[in-house]
Amino acid sequence: MTLEVLLIEDNEGDVEMTRRALKSSAPPCRVSVAGNGQQALEFLRREGRFEEGARPDLILLDINMPRMDGKAFLTHVKAEADFKTIPVVMFTSSESHADINDCYERQASCYVVKPFDGGRYADTVREVVRFWGEVAQLP
């Protein structure tokens, strides 16, 4: 089974590191990217250029992005009946306790701080995907 992952990230470097890490992941992943929360909502609703987008099994979500940040996106997606069961993993550089609490209050499934070291970053992304793709039972 291929895990459909929606990565919501505006930093091209992080997008590239995530794609490289998941090229050889278990389970295999197909990664789609949205550059902010607004684009991600369009992707989920299959609007405009995302008309052919697959429903994600897992969302990896950054907090700080232009147009619509991760927290606002999280509020929207958890309020929509069609999407609220999709696990949303906060994948961010913020270690702020206020951000952590705020994201869990908005029903984030998990909160992971991105390591700065490239090797640890790749290992962490693979661990997150392995957990949600092989250990956890998805709806």
XYZ file of C-alpha atoms in Angstrom:
139
model
C 0.000 0.000 0.000
C 1.265 3.448 -0.911
C 0.714 6.099 1.755
C -0.593 9.386 0.354
C 1.161 12.210 2.220
C 0.268 15.884 1.929
C 3.219 18.035 2.984
C 2.204 21.619 3.780
C 5.454 23.565 3.800
C 6.663 26.856 2.324
C 10.402 26.236 2.752
C 11.759 24.665 -0.450
C 14.762 23.237 1.397
C 12.509 21.379 3.833
C 10.312 20.173 0.967
C 13.366 18.749 -0.803
C 14.738 17.087 2.365
C 11.342 15.533 3.063
C 10.966 14.245 -0.504
C 14.463 12.728 -0.413
C 13.837 11.105 2.977
C 10.585 9.546 1.817
C 11.952 8.257 -1.511
C 13.079 5.089 0.216
C 10.630 4.983 3.106
C 8.584 2.108 4.386
C 5.755 2.154 3.657
C 6.220 3.677 0.215
C 4.836 7.213 -0.011
C 3.496 9.508 -2.663
C 4.146 13.075 -1.501
C 2.042 16.029 -2.632
C 3.035 19.550 -1.590
C 1.060 22.678 -0.759
C 2.951 25.874 0.033
C 0.514 27.187 2.644
C -2.766 26.405 4.381
C -4.908 28.037 1.700
C -3.369 25.871 -1.033
C -3.782 22.825 1.206
C -7.513 23.478 1.615
C -7.780 23.811 -2.183
C -5.918 20.489 -2.493
C -8.253 18.708 -0.058
C -11.318 20.153 -1.794
C -9.808 19.267 -5.218
C -10.175 22.813 -6.466
C -8.387 24.401 -9.429
C -5.011 22.884 -10.229
C -5.534 20.272 -7.493
C -8.552 18.711 -9.214
C -6.689 15.393 -9.633
C -5.207 15.377 -6.116
C -5.502 12.184 -4.079
C -7.056 12.241 -0.627
C -4.116 12.167 1.793
C -3.736 9.425 4.395
C -1.473 11.711 6.428
C -0.776 15.444 6.570
C 2.611 16.870 7.613
C 2.022 20.504 8.564
C 4.373 23.403 9.246
C 3.160 26.293 11.424
C 4.712 29.458 10.012
C 3.624 30.021 6.418
C 2.272 32.929 4.358
C -1.433 33.466 3.495
C -2.784 30.818 5.912
C -0.555 29.429 8.644
C -0.606 25.893 9.992
C -2.768 26.667 13.012
C -5.487 28.297 10.924
C -5.381 25.383 8.479
C -5.662 22.918 11.361
C -8.761 24.708 12.658
C -10.376 24.577 9.196
C -9.542 20.948 8.444
C -10.734 19.654 11.826
C -14.036 21.532 11.389
C -14.822 19.859 8.043
C -16.530 16.477 8.373
C -14.865 15.081 5.230
C -11.341 15.791 6.492
C -11.352 15.768 10.277
C -10.300 12.097 10.508
C -7.103 12.616 8.482
C -4.151 12.534 10.922
C -2.333 15.863 11.013
C 1.236 15.802 12.284
C 2.647 19.204 13.138
C 6.178 19.168 11.671
C 7.757 22.457 12.637
C 10.879 24.119 13.990
C 8.944 25.746 16.850
C 9.652 24.355 20.305
C 7.314 26.872 21.935
C 5.088 25.335 24.612
C 2.383 27.799 23.585
C 2.504 26.458 20.006
C 2.505 22.843 21.219
C -0.510 23.408 23.477
C -2.331 25.462 20.853
C -1.888 22.775 18.187
C -3.140 19.981 20.459
C -6.116 22.134 21.460
C -6.877 22.432 17.737
C -6.799 18.607 17.537
C -3.382 17.981 16.020
C -2.642 14.249 15.983
C 0.999 14.711 16.901
C 3.612 17.457 17.320
C 7.172 16.849 16.089
C 10.023 19.377 16.152
C 12.124 19.284 12.978
C 15.749 18.461 13.728
C 18.258 20.863 12.173
C 20.709 18.064 11.338
C 19.934 16.678 7.861
C 20.440 13.042 8.834
C 18.260 13.313 11.915
C 15.665 15.228 9.886
C 15.428 12.334 7.397
C 15.280 9.715 10.164
C 12.533 11.644 11.962
C 10.390 12.015 8.835
C 10.741 8.295 8.116
C 9.833 7.406 11.730
C 6.709 9.581 11.596
C 5.615 8.033 8.297
C 6.427 4.491 9.460
C 4.326 5.006 12.618
C 1.303 6.384 10.755
C 1.679 3.990 7.826
C 2.527 0.721 9.583
C 1.779 0.933 13.314
C -1.310 3.129 13.586
C -4.636 2.099 12.117
C -5.903 4.785 9.760
C -9.579 5.491 9.058
